[in-house]
GROMACS .gro file of C-alpha atoms in nm:
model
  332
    1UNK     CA    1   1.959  -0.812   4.483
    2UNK     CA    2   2.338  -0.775   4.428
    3UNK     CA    3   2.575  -1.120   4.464
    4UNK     CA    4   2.685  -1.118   4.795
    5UNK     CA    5   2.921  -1.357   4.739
    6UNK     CA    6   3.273  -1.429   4.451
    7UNK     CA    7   3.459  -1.681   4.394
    8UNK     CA    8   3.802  -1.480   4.396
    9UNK     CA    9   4.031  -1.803   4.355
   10UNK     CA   10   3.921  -2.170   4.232
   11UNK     CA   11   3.768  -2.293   4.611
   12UNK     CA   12   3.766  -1.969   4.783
   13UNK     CA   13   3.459  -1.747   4.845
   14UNK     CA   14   3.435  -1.341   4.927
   15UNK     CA   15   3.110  -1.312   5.072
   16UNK     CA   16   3.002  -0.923   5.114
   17UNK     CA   17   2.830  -0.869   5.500
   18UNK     CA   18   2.667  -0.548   5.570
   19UNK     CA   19   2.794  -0.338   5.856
   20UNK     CA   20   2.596  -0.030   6.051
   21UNK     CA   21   2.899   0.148   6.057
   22UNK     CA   22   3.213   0.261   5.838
   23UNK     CA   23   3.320   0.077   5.666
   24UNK     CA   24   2.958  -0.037   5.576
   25UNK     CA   25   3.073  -0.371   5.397
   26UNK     CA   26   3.346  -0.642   5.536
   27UNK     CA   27   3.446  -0.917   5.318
   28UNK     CA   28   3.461  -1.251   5.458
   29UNK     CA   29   3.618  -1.531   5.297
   30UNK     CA   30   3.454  -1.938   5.229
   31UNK     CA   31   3.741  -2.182   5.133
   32UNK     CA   32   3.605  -2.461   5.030
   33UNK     CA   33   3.849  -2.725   5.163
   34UNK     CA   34   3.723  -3.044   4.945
   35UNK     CA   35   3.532  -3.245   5.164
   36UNK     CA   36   3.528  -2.961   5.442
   37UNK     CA   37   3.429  -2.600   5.492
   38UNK     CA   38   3.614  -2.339   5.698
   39UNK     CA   39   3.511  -1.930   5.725
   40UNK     CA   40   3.751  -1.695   5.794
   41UNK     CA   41   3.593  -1.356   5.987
   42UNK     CA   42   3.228  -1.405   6.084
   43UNK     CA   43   3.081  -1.046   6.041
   44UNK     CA   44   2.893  -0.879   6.329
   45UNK     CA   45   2.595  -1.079   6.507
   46UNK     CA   46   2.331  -0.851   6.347
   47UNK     CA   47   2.033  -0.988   6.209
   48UNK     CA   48   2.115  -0.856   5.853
   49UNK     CA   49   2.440  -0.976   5.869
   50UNK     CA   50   2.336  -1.338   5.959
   51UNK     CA   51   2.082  -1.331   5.712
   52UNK     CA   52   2.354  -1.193   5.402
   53UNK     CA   53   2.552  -1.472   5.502
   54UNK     CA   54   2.306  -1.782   5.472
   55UNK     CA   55   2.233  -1.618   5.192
   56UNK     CA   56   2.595  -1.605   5.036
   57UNK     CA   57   2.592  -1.979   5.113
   58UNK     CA   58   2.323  -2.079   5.001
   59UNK     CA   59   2.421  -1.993   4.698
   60UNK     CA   60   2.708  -2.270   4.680
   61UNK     CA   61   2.479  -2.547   4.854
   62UNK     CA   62   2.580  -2.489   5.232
   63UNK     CA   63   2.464  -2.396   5.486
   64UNK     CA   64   2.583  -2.246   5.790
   65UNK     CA   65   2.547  -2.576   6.005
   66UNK     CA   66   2.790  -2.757   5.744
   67UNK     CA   67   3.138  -2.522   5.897
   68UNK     CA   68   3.356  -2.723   5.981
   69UNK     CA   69   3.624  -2.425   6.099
   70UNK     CA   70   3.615  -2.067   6.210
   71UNK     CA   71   3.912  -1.886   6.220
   72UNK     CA   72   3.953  -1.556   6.325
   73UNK     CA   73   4.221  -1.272   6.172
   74UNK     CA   74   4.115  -1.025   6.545
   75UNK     CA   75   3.803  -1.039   6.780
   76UNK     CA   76   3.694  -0.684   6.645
   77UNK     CA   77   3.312  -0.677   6.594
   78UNK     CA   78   3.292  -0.723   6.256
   79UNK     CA   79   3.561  -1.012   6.220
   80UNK     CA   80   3.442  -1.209   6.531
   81UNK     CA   81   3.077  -1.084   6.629
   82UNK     CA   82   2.894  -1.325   6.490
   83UNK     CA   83   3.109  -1.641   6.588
   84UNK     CA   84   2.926  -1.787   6.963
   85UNK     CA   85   2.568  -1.787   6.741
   86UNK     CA   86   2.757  -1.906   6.421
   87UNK     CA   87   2.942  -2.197   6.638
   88UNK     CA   88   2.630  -2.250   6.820
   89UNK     CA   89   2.467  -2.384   6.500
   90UNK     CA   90   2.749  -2.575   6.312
   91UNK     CA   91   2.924  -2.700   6.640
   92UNK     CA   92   3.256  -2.539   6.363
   93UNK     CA   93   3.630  -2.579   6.571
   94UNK     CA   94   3.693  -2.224   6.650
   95UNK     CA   95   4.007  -2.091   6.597
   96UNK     CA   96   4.190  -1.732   6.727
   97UNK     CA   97   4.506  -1.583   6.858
   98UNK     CA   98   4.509  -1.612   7.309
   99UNK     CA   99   4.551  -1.220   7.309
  100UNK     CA  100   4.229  -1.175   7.081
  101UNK     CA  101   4.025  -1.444   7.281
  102UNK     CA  102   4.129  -1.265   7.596
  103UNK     CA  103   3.985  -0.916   7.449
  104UNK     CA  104   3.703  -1.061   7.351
  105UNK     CA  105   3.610  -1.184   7.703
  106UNK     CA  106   3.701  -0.812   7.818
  107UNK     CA  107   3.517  -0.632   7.556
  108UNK     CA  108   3.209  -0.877   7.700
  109UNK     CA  109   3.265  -0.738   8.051
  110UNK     CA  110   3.322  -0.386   7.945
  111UNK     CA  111   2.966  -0.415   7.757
  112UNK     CA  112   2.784  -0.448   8.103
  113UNK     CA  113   2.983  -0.188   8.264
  114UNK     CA  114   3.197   0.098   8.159
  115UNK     CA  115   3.594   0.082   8.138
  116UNK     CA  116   3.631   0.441   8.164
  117UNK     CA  117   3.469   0.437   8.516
  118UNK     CA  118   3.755   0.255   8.638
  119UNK     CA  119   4.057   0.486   8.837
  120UNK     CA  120   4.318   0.348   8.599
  121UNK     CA  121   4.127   0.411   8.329
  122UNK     CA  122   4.021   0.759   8.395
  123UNK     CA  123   4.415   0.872   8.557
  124UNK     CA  124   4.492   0.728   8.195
  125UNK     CA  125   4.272   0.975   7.974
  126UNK     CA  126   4.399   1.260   8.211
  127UNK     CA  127   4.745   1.158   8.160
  128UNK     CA  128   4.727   1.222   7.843
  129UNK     CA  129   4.515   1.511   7.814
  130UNK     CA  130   4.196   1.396   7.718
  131UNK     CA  131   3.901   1.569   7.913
  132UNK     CA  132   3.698   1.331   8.046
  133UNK     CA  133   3.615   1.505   8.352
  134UNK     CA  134   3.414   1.757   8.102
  135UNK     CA  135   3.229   1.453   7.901
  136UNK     CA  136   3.009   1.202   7.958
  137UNK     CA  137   3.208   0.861   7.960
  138UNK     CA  138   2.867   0.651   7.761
  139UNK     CA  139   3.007   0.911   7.440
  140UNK     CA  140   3.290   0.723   7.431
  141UNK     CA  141   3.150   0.370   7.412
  142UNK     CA  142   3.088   0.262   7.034
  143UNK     CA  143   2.704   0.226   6.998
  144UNK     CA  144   2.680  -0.155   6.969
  145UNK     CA  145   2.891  -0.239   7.290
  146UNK     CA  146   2.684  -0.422   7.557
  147UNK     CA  147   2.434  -0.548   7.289
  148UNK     CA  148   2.373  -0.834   7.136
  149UNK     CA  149   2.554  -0.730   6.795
  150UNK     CA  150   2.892  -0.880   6.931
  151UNK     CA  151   2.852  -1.223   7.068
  152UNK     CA  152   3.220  -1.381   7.013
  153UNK     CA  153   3.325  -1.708   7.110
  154UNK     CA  154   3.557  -1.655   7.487
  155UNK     CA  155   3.606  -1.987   7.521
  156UNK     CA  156   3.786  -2.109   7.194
  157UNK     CA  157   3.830  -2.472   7.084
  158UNK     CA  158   4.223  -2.380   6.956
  159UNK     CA  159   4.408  -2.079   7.006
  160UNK     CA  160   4.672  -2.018   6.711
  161UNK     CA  161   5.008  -1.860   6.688
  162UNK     CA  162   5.293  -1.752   6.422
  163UNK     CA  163   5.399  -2.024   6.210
  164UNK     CA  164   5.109  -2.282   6.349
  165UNK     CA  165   4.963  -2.453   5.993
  166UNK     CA  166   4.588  -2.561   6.030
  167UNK     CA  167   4.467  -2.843   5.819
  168UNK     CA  168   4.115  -2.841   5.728
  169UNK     CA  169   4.027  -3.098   5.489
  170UNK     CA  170   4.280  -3.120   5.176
  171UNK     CA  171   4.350  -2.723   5.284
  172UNK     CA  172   4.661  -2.617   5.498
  173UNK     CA  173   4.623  -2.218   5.605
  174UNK     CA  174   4.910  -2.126   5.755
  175UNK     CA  175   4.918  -1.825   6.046
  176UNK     CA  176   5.092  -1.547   6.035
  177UNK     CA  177   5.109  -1.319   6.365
  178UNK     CA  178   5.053  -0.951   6.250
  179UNK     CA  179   5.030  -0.792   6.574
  180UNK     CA  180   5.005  -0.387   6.562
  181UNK     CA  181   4.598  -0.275   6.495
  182UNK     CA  182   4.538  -0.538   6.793
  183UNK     CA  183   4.811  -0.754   6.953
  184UNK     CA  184   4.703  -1.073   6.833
  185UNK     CA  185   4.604  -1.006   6.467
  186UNK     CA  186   4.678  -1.284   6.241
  187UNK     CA  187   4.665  -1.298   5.815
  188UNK     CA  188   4.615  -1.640   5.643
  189UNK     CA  189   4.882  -1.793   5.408
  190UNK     CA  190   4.764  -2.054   5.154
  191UNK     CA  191   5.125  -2.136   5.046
  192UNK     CA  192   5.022  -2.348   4.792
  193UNK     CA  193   4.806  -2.121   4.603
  194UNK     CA  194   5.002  -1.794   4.694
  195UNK     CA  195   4.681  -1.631   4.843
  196UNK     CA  196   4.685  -1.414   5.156
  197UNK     CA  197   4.370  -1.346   5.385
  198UNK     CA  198   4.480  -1.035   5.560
  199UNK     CA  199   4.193  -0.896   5.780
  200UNK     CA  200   4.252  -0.534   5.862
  201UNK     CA  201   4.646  -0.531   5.830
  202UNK     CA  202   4.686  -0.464   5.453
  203UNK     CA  203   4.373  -0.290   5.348
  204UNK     CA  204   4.382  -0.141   4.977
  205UNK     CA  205   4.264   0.174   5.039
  206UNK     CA  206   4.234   0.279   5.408
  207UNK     CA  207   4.500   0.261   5.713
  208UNK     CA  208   4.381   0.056   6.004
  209UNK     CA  209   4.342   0.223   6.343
  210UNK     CA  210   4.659   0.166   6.549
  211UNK     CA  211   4.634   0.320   6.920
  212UNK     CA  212   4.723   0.276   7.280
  213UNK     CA  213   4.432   0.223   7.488
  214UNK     CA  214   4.452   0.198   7.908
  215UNK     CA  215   4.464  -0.159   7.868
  216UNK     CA  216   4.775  -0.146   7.647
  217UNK     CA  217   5.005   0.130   7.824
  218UNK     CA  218   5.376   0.080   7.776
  219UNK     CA  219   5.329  -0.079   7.439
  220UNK     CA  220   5.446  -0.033   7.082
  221UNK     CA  221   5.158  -0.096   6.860
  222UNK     CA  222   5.301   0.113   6.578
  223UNK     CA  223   5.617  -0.017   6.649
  224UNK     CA  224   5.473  -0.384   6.634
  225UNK     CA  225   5.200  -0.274   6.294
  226UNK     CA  226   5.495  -0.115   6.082
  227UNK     CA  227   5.752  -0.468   6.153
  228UNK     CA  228   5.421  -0.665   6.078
  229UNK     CA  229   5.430  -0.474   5.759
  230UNK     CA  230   5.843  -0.623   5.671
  231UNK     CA  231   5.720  -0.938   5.815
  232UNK     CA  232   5.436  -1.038   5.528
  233UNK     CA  233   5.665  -0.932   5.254
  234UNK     CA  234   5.897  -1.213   5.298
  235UNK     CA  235   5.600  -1.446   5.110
  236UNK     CA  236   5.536  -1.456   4.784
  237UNK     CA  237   5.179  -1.401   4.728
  238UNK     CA  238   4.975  -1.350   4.439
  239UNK     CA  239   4.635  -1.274   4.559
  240UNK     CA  240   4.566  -1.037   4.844
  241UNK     CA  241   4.226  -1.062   5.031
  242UNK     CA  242   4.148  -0.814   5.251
  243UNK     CA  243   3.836  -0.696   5.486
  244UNK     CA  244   3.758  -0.382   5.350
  245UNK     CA  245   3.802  -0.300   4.978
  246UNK     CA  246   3.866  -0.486   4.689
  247UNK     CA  247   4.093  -0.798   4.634
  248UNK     CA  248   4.440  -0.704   4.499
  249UNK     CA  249   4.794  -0.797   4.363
  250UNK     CA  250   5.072  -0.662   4.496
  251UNK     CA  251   5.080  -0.677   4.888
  252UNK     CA  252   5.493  -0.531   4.930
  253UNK     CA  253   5.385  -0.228   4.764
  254UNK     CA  254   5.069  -0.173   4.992
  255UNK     CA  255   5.284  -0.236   5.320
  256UNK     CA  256   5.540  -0.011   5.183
  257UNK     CA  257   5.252   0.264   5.116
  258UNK     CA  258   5.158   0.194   5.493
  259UNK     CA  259   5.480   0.247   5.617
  260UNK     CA  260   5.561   0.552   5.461
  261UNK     CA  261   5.185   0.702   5.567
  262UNK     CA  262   5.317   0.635   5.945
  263UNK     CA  263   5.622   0.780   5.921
  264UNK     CA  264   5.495   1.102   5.740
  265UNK     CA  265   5.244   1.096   6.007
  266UNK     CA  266   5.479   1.073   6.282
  267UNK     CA  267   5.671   1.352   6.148
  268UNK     CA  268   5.417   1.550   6.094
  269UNK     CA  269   5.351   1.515   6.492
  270UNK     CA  270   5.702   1.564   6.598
  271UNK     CA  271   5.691   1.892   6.438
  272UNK     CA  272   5.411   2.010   6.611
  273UNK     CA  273   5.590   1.977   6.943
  274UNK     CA  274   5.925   2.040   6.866
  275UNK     CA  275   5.859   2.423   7.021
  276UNK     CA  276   5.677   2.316   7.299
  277UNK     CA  277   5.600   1.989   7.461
  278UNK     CA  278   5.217   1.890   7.436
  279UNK     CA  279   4.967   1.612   7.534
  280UNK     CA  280   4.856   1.356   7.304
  281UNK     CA  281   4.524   1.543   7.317
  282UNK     CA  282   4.677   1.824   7.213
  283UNK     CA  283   4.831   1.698   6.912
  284UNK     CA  284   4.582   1.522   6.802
  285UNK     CA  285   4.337   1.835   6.806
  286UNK     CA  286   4.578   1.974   6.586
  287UNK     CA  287   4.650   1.655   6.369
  288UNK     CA  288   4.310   1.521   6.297
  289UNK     CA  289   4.074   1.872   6.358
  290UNK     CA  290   3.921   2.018   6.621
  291UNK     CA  291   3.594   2.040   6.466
  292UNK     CA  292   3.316   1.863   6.651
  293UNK     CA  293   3.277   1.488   6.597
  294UNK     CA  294   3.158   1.199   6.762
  295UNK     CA  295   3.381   1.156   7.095
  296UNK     CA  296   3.451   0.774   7.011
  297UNK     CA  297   3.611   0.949   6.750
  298UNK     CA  298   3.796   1.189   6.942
  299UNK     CA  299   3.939   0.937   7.155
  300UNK     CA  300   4.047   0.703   6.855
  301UNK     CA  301   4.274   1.014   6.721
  302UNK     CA  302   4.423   1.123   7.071
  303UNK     CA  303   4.511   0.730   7.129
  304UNK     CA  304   4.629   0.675   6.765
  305UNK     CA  305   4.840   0.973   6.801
  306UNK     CA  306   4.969   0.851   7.119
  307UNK     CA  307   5.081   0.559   6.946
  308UNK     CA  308   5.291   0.741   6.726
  309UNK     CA  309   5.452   0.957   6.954
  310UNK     CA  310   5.549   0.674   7.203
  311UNK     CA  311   5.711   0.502   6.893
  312UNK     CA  312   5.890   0.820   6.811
  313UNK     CA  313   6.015   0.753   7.186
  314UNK     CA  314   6.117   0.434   7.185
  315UNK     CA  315   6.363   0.493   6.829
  316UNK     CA  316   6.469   0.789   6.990
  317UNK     CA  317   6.342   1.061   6.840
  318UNK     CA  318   6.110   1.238   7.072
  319UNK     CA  319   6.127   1.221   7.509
  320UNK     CA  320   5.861   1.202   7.735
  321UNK     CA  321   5.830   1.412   8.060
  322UNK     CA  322   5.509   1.517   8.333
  323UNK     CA  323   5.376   1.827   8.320
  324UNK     CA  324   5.175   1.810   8.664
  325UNK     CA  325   4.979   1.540   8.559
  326UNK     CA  326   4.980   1.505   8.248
  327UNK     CA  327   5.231   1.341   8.014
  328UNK     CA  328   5.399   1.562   7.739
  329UNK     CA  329   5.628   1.502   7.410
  330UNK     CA  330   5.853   1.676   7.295
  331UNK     CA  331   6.107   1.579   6.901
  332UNK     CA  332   6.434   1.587   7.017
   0.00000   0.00000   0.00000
């Protein structure tokens, strides 16, 4: 069997989890704090994935009942997942952003229901062009919601915020809000060592999903993810540690790289509707294909595209206006 887990840094574990989806790996990272022993991302509460991780450990003489800290970059599935079974055994001080803890509770409730049932919900998709009157709403639910794959922690032992330094053992991992692929991402500073733990905002090789969602109307996600991007260049770092992908160097060049991909893809938008004004949907069709492909997936791209085009609104370069019902863009 391949090592699951690398010590990437004197003290500091990446530990490989498998994932039933794409990206079919996410890193998670064991610092070894001298004395105490905090995780950073949990993985999703799969049986493989519980089982690659007591694995991982094992093979530095822990187990998972000797955490003394969880703390949480976002409560997507495979960062936060696993964390009620994983606190459950070690009895670890759990640690996330309000906003995240708050989604996590909804994305609970929205397991044993549906959101898109809801009138705001559904006026929200036809606002923007999507047809969900056509579709069946359970196509747009991601397989594993309402199962037991994501059982996060709701009711957190401390929430964290920008600038808030937690001290585990002879460790201090300092927070650094990143809001923008979900409004209360954080990446982990370990000033000392120069060593960033950055979750999904500053993957190596892939852009995180940035969208507005019914929840989140009248936002700037974009607006918020490209500002995160200036924000985490002001510290020096040394050793980048993302989710997804392999560990890297040079973390101002990858933002930059990110920032530029956003604003190419917002122009490339703009363009499309600088003749005629046009739906999210619409753009999006034309953006990202309109060859067939899993609805969740469809719906990602109109609300991703969304988020670029109510960016391009508030800097000023594109309005909004109704068309009947629906909401249109158009570069000015």
């Amino acid at each position: 069997m391949a090592t699951k887990i690398v010590e990437v840094h004197p003290g500091i574990y990446e530990i490989f989890l498998p994932l039933p989806m794409r990206p079919t790996i996410i890193n998670v990272y064991l610092l070894d704090c001298h004395g105490a022993w905090a995780l950073v991302d949990t993985g999703m509460n799969s049986p493989e994935s519980i089982a690659a991780l007591e694995a991982a450990m094992a093979e530095v003489g822990i187990k998972i009942e000797d955490l003394d800290a969880i703390i949480a970059t976002h409560h997507h599935i495979d960062h936060f997942g696993a964390s009620g079974e994983i606190r459950r055994r070690s009895h670890a001080t759990t640690h996330i952003h309000r906003l995240e803890a708050e989604r996590a509770g909804r994305m609970v409730e929205f397991g044993k229901t549906s959101s898109h049932d809801r009138p705001e919900s559904r006026a929200f998709f036809v606002r923007h062009g999507f047809p969900i009157e056509q579709l069946a709403p359970t196509g747009m639910r991601p397989a594993w919601m309402g199962t037991s794959m994501y059982g996060p922690v709701t009711q957190p032992d401390r929430f964290i915020d920008d600038h808030d330094v937690i001290k585990i053992g002879d460790r201090e991992l300092e927070v650094i809000w990143t809001p923008g692929h979900s409004p209360g991402h954080n990446v982990i500073y370990i000033r000392k060592e120069k060593v960033m733990i950055v979750g999904d905002h500053l993957l190596p090789k892939i852009t995180p999903h940035v969208g507005i969602y019914p929840d989140a109307a009248g936002t700037n996600p974009l607006g918020d993810f490209l500002n995160s991007q200036l924000k985490v260049q002001k510290f020096e770092v040394e050793l980048v540690l993302p989710a997804h992908g392999g560990v890297y160097h040079d973390h101002r060049h990858r933002a930059n790289q990110l920032i530029e991909h956003h604003r190419y893809r917002e122009a490339e938008m703009l363009d499309l509707t600088r003749k005629t004004p046009q739906t999210a949907f619409e753009v999006a069709q034309q953006v990202f294909g309109g060859e067939e492909r899993p609805l969740f997936h469809v719906m990602a791209a109109t609300f991703e595209t969304l988020a670029h085009l109510e960016f391009a609104c508030f800097e000023g370069r594109a309005r909004r206006s109704e068309r009947g019902e629906r909401t249109v863009f158009q570069a000015l």
